[in-house]
XYZ file of C-alpha atoms in Angstrom:
436
model
C 77.099 121.737 -11.544
C 77.745 118.094 -10.621
C 77.295 117.191 -6.945
C 80.133 114.850 -5.992
C 78.702 114.066 -2.562
C 76.759 111.249 -4.201
C 78.510 107.963 -3.604
C 78.400 105.850 -6.769
C 77.773 106.739 -10.404
C 78.040 104.583 -13.562
C 80.410 105.396 -16.423
C 80.387 104.120 -20.019
C 83.230 103.978 -22.544
C 81.861 105.047 -25.938
C 83.631 104.486 -29.253
C 82.775 105.742 -32.707
C 83.555 102.386 -34.309
C 85.066 98.993 -33.381
C 88.394 99.445 -31.632
C 90.707 97.378 -29.468
C 91.568 99.109 -26.204
C 93.007 98.506 -22.767
C 90.632 96.767 -20.278
C 87.703 98.956 -19.262
C 84.859 96.972 -17.806
C 83.622 94.759 -15.025
C 82.155 96.043 -11.782
C 85.377 97.303 -10.195
C 84.818 100.633 -8.508
C 87.190 103.487 -9.248
C 87.893 107.006 -8.091
C 87.710 110.137 -10.233
C 91.509 110.100 -10.428
C 91.540 106.527 -11.687
C 88.886 107.395 -14.261
C 91.060 110.258 -15.524
C 93.985 107.835 -15.858
C 91.834 105.407 -17.855
C 90.762 108.220 -20.177
C 94.417 108.919 -20.876
C 95.045 105.242 -21.616
C 91.998 104.995 -23.890
C 93.032 108.107 -25.824
C 96.622 106.927 -26.213
C 96.029 103.292 -27.140
C 92.786 103.294 -29.115
C 92.929 103.679 -32.886
C 89.655 105.606 -32.935
C 88.284 108.294 -30.566
C 86.971 106.907 -27.270
C 84.774 109.029 -25.027
C 83.479 108.422 -21.515
C 79.946 109.122 -20.317
C 79.210 109.584 -16.603
C 75.683 109.533 -15.133
C 75.164 111.737 -12.070
C 71.967 112.533 -10.129
C 70.258 115.671 -11.387
C 71.170 118.682 -9.202
C 68.358 120.436 -7.353
C 69.280 123.809 -8.868
C 70.183 123.935 -12.541
C 70.338 126.947 -14.887
C 68.763 125.425 -17.983
C 68.570 128.777 -19.787
C 72.199 128.547 -20.907
C 71.704 125.190 -22.653
C 69.940 123.979 -25.816
C 66.729 122.002 -25.080
C 65.777 118.965 -27.179
C 62.538 117.006 -26.771
C 62.306 113.291 -26.104
C 61.854 112.339 -29.792
C 65.072 114.044 -30.918
C 67.824 111.645 -32.055
C 70.194 112.676 -29.239
C 67.554 112.128 -26.557
C 66.576 108.789 -28.067
C 70.177 107.547 -28.318
C 70.795 108.505 -24.693
C 67.524 106.961 -23.481
C 68.211 103.682 -25.284
C 71.718 103.498 -23.857
C 70.564 104.158 -20.305
C 67.540 101.849 -20.497
C 69.568 98.913 -21.806
C 72.260 99.504 -19.194
C 69.772 99.635 -16.333
C 68.709 96.049 -17.016
C 72.153 94.677 -16.146
C 73.787 97.284 -13.926
C 72.488 98.321 -10.517
C 74.435 101.576 -10.650
C 72.986 102.472 -14.065
C 69.494 101.621 -12.828
C 69.700 104.369 -10.204
C 69.783 107.042 -12.939
C 67.554 105.349 -15.522
C 65.102 108.247 -15.212
C 66.333 111.786 -14.837
C 70.019 112.584 -14.423
C 72.943 114.747 -15.438
C 75.201 113.048 -17.978
C 78.757 114.206 -18.596
C 80.408 113.232 -21.890
C 84.181 113.683 -22.071
C 85.739 113.612 -25.544
C 89.538 113.139 -25.670
C 91.925 115.971 -26.478
C 93.205 114.421 -29.699
C 89.640 114.636 -31.020
C 89.158 118.154 -29.671
C 92.287 119.215 -31.519
C 90.603 118.305 -34.795
C 87.930 120.913 -34.155
C 90.402 123.809 -34.215
C 91.908 125.246 -31.074
C 89.531 128.179 -30.909
C 86.226 126.315 -31.083
C 86.113 125.227 -27.440
C 88.035 127.149 -24.806
C 87.373 128.298 -21.223
C 84.729 131.015 -20.932
C 85.304 133.042 -17.795
C 81.870 134.604 -17.440
C 78.733 134.482 -15.338
C 77.083 132.464 -18.087
C 79.025 129.341 -17.098
C 79.069 129.706 -13.334
C 78.439 126.329 -11.765
C 79.926 124.333 -14.606
C 82.003 121.255 -13.906
C 84.968 122.199 -11.766
C 86.318 118.883 -10.544
C 86.044 117.452 -7.005
C 83.608 119.127 -4.614
C 85.306 121.605 -2.280
C 84.147 123.722 0.652
C 84.616 127.477 1.077
C 88.255 126.989 2.103
C 89.087 124.999 -1.030
C 89.415 121.685 0.827
C 88.078 118.631 -1.011
C 85.137 117.341 1.041
C 83.895 114.434 -1.050
C 84.376 112.457 -4.231
C 82.261 110.168 -6.371
C 82.970 106.493 -6.977
C 82.594 105.370 -10.595
C 81.452 101.919 -11.750
C 82.044 100.889 -15.400
C 78.919 99.672 -17.209
C 79.317 96.333 -18.963
C 78.606 95.013 -22.445
C 74.854 94.919 -22.072
C 74.807 98.658 -22.640
C 75.785 98.236 -26.270
C 72.288 97.556 -27.525
C 71.147 100.920 -26.260
C 73.329 102.821 -28.688
C 71.358 101.813 -31.762
C 68.820 103.939 -33.549
C 68.658 106.681 -36.151
C 69.894 106.914 -39.695
C 73.342 105.459 -40.117
C 73.565 104.441 -36.467
C 76.182 101.897 -35.572
C 76.110 100.006 -32.293
C 77.667 97.027 -30.624
C 80.601 96.009 -28.499
C 84.197 96.458 -29.557
C 86.009 93.501 -31.148
C 86.602 90.300 -29.184
C 89.389 90.439 -26.654
C 89.001 94.147 -25.960
C 87.152 96.003 -23.242
C 83.406 96.260 -22.750
C 83.188 99.222 -25.103
C 79.924 100.584 -26.460
C 80.061 101.706 -30.099
C 77.853 104.800 -30.209
C 78.948 107.125 -32.998
C 75.556 108.891 -33.351
C 75.352 109.650 -29.624
C 78.872 111.099 -29.521
C 78.334 113.052 -32.743
C 75.032 114.601 -31.714
C 76.152 115.460 -28.173
C 79.325 117.038 -29.500
C 77.443 119.014 -32.149
C 74.896 120.415 -29.687
C 77.512 121.144 -27.009
C 79.791 123.014 -29.391
C 76.816 124.892 -30.840
C 75.725 125.911 -27.332
C 79.284 127.028 -26.603
C 79.323 129.247 -29.686
C 75.870 130.608 -28.867
C 77.025 131.560 -25.364
C 79.870 133.550 -26.897
C 77.363 135.149 -29.286
C 75.136 136.274 -26.403
C 78.099 137.698 -24.506
C 79.261 139.612 -27.590
C 75.735 140.955 -28.176
C 75.582 142.298 -24.610
C 78.934 144.055 -24.925
C 78.159 145.491 -28.366
C 74.795 146.820 -27.191
C 76.461 148.696 -24.336
C 79.141 150.109 -26.624
C 76.743 151.276 -29.330
C 74.535 153.007 -26.780
C 77.553 155.159 -25.938
C 78.768 155.701 -29.506
C 75.479 156.482 -31.304
C 77.049 155.201 -34.544
C 74.315 154.356 -37.083
C 76.808 152.580 -39.345
C 77.964 150.199 -36.616
C 74.400 149.758 -35.378
C 73.358 148.594 -38.859
C 76.244 146.110 -38.979
C 75.284 144.822 -35.552
C 71.592 144.469 -36.472
C 72.398 142.543 -39.649
C 74.541 140.079 -37.723
C 72.065 139.655 -34.891
C 69.339 139.028 -37.452
C 71.099 135.818 -38.494
C 70.223 134.104 -35.233
C 66.697 133.045 -36.191
C 67.808 131.192 -39.333
C 70.693 129.530 -37.483
C 68.457 128.420 -34.598
C 65.897 126.894 -36.971
C 68.584 125.158 -39.047
C 70.103 123.767 -35.847
C 66.761 122.347 -34.732
C 66.122 120.743 -38.120
C 69.558 119.173 -38.412
C 69.473 117.845 -34.867
C 66.205 116.147 -35.800
C 68.093 114.668 -38.786
C 66.075 116.720 -41.254
C 67.190 118.580 -44.366
C 67.821 122.314 -44.519
C 65.691 124.081 -47.143
C 66.074 127.454 -48.810
C 63.014 128.801 -46.951
C 64.998 129.003 -43.702
C 67.123 131.871 -44.983
C 70.359 130.270 -43.886
C 72.072 131.226 -47.149
C 71.427 134.929 -46.568
C 72.555 134.562 -42.954
C 75.816 132.961 -44.059
C 76.303 135.794 -46.572
C 75.850 138.398 -43.833
C 78.278 136.569 -41.536
C 80.879 136.206 -44.277
C 80.522 139.906 -45.113
C 81.127 140.781 -41.460
C 84.162 138.501 -41.374
C 85.454 140.222 -44.507
C 85.079 143.612 -42.807
C 86.907 142.246 -39.763
C 89.710 140.978 -42.017
C 90.103 144.419 -43.604
C 90.133 146.140 -40.224
C 92.689 143.666 -38.946
C 94.930 144.394 -41.933
C 94.681 148.150 -41.263
C 95.501 147.664 -37.586
C 98.558 145.598 -38.394
C 99.737 148.133 -40.965
C 99.292 150.986 -38.487
C 101.342 149.183 -35.858
C 104.071 148.420 -38.386
C 104.365 152.146 -39.162
C 104.999 153.124 -35.551
C 108.662 153.869 -34.727
C 110.366 151.019 -32.904
C 111.250 151.605 -29.278
C 109.681 155.067 -29.103
C 106.785 156.301 -27.029
C 103.561 157.017 -28.937
C 101.323 160.023 -28.430
C 97.667 159.229 -27.671
C 96.440 161.408 -30.543
C 98.675 159.538 -32.996
C 97.454 156.159 -31.734
C 93.798 157.191 -31.793
C 93.805 157.837 -35.550
C 94.027 154.159 -36.622
C 92.449 152.973 -33.337
C 89.632 155.474 -32.669
C 88.546 155.609 -29.043
C 91.289 153.264 -27.866
C 91.781 155.364 -24.726
C 88.065 155.157 -23.833
C 86.041 152.318 -22.360
C 83.480 152.495 -25.157
C 85.405 153.574 -28.228
C 84.845 152.599 -31.836
C 87.907 150.340 -31.831
C 86.381 148.210 -29.081
C 83.089 148.076 -30.979
C 84.978 146.736 -34.007
C 86.575 144.075 -31.788
C 83.184 142.982 -30.460
C 81.652 142.877 -33.945
C 84.502 140.586 -35.000
C 83.847 138.381 -31.945
C 80.150 138.201 -32.812
C 80.848 137.284 -36.443
C 83.276 134.562 -35.333
C 80.776 133.108 -32.837
C 78.022 133.007 -35.469
C 80.376 131.450 -38.018
C 81.315 128.770 -35.504
C 77.652 127.826 -35.151
C 77.288 127.687 -38.931
C 80.432 125.546 -39.171
C 78.907 123.020 -36.777
C 75.682 122.973 -38.802
C 77.576 122.343 -42.029
C 79.703 119.638 -40.420
C 76.682 117.806 -38.997
C 74.878 118.008 -42.341
C 77.991 116.651 -44.043
C 78.228 113.780 -41.570
C 74.552 112.878 -41.889
C 74.819 112.794 -45.672
C 77.482 110.090 -45.265
C 76.158 108.154 -42.229
C 78.630 105.329 -42.620
C 81.529 107.654 -41.814
C 80.091 109.969 -39.165
C 82.893 111.069 -36.917
C 85.754 111.463 -39.377
C 83.766 113.704 -41.735
C 82.510 115.761 -38.818
C 85.969 116.509 -37.430
C 87.506 117.056 -40.857
C 84.841 119.581 -41.865
C 85.122 121.446 -38.568
C 88.897 121.611 -38.744
C 88.895 122.999 -42.271
C 86.291 125.684 -41.595
C 87.728 126.584 -38.206
C 91.204 127.338 -39.569
C 90.198 130.746 -40.962
C 88.610 131.701 -37.652
C 91.710 130.567 -35.757
C 93.873 132.738 -38.024
C 91.633 135.753 -37.467
C 91.571 135.325 -33.695
C 95.344 134.876 -33.656
C 95.726 138.088 -35.676
C 93.462 140.007 -33.295
C 95.375 138.632 -30.318
C 98.646 139.748 -31.902
C 97.308 143.291 -32.403
C 96.025 143.527 -28.826
C 99.303 142.259 -27.381
C 101.338 144.710 -29.483
C 99.093 147.574 -28.409
C 99.300 146.613 -24.736
C 103.104 146.714 -24.903
C 103.257 150.283 -26.254
C 104.608 153.127 -24.175
C 102.476 156.267 -24.271
C 104.193 159.633 -24.654
C 103.277 162.778 -22.775
C 100.890 165.106 -24.651
C 102.600 167.423 -27.127
C 102.438 171.117 -26.245
C 104.366 174.310 -25.541
C 103.650 174.320 -21.833
C 106.319 172.748 -19.594
C 103.698 171.777 -17.009
C 100.551 169.744 -17.627
C 97.233 170.035 -15.876
C 95.944 167.452 -13.450
C 93.277 166.467 -15.998
C 95.871 165.805 -18.699
C 97.940 163.676 -16.340
C 94.865 161.717 -15.241
C 93.848 161.103 -18.860
C 97.319 159.817 -19.700
C 97.299 157.456 -16.713
C 93.812 156.151 -17.522
C 94.702 155.645 -21.177
C 97.900 153.812 -20.241
C 95.985 151.518 -17.912
C 93.263 150.771 -20.486
C 95.720 150.070 -23.274
C 97.800 147.769 -21.088
C 94.604 145.884 -20.204
C 94.070 144.994 -23.860
C 96.360 142.005 -23.347
C 93.737 140.483 -21.039
C 91.187 140.529 -23.875
C 93.478 138.796 -26.374
C 92.108 135.391 -27.476
C 94.388 132.560 -26.414
C 94.695 129.269 -28.264
C 96.332 126.854 -25.887
C 96.910 123.140 -26.301
C 93.694 121.218 -26.994
C 92.184 119.695 -23.869
C 89.575 117.040 -23.256
C 86.131 118.485 -23.978
C 83.295 117.976 -21.487
C 79.612 118.230 -22.425
C 76.913 118.019 -19.756
C 73.405 116.814 -20.643
C 70.455 117.124 -18.250
C 67.850 114.408 -18.874
C 64.333 114.712 -17.445
C 61.925 111.908 -16.563
C 60.021 112.378 -19.830
C 63.218 111.727 -21.829
C 63.775 115.326 -22.955
C 67.267 116.755 -22.565
C 69.091 120.072 -22.207
C 72.638 120.161 -23.585
C 74.976 122.695 -21.966
C 77.919 124.481 -23.623
C 80.981 122.341 -24.272
C 83.886 123.267 -22.016
C 87.462 122.060 -21.500
C 87.142 119.050 -19.179
C 89.584 120.468 -16.673
C 87.296 123.427 -15.893
């Protein structure tokens, strides 16, 4: 998404409260590699989370449909506008993007780890094509250009103020030129993670729709419809909270949470049955397809009921992740003097159950993919070409289940891109691991 052929872009260091860090300031120009090194230093030496915010020119072509739009009067847009406007008065590099631009916030890995490993992970899909991928390369993979970054000085601090419970200023004397901007970091992180979860929800909806069209299962269709019906309440609650409002009973969020929790309960029960079925299989022996299909109906088909159950679990998890972010933001706003710690603590607690479920599903898929399928049982010594083809297709499909297993790797830095228009409105794109 970011065009690195542009020569110079400003970068801010943003803290959630006063901290003492290694030098990060002045007008010394740096490369992208040097900036990455400084991020590592800031994360290792600072007592509190330190993020960096880069300001790039707005690309000519930008898929805004995959982000969450916020108007110019929203707290996030106002915090960003105040930061940029104050910076432009004292920094020539910041002045070049004082209007529209694409801002990239990178939150350190030790903060990302507090969100739960499963909340932000790479999404290999068309929905995120064009996301940040590092230095610009040509069709052969050769790096053709790179941006130069200029740190923005202390004058930027005044721009971080605004909003209930906002804290702003420069870090304590003797440290770097570090802007304290807890509300900006909190709101950007909340919207980016929410957009990430919503992208996973849309992908799950598309897959479930295709599967149910093949299955014609009214029971699964009803479960799908109930989950998909939660979106309206979640979207409205998100908009209200991001405007620092209060969620009322009229939104229907309580009933949406009940439906999501019911779906997660069904997924838990199915997961327990799958594990029990695998435990009953004889160790080291090949398994007949008919035997395997009883606890895992349609496992040898592209659109079987087992795969529909997997996608329903994915949808419930994605919706629950959005609700978790809403609850964490509400919790943080109720205690504005302690924004970031409450936010991460609430997310980590609520995310743990989802991590456990995804780990359990991954375990089941990996165990299934490792099974050896037996030849069909029968009296005939020779099998038809159709039977052999079915066995080969089933073997291939079952072995491919490992590719669908959720993976929870080590937490990475989280990158959130924000497109800002001339009128001050913004579009926040899904949070992604910064290395992607």
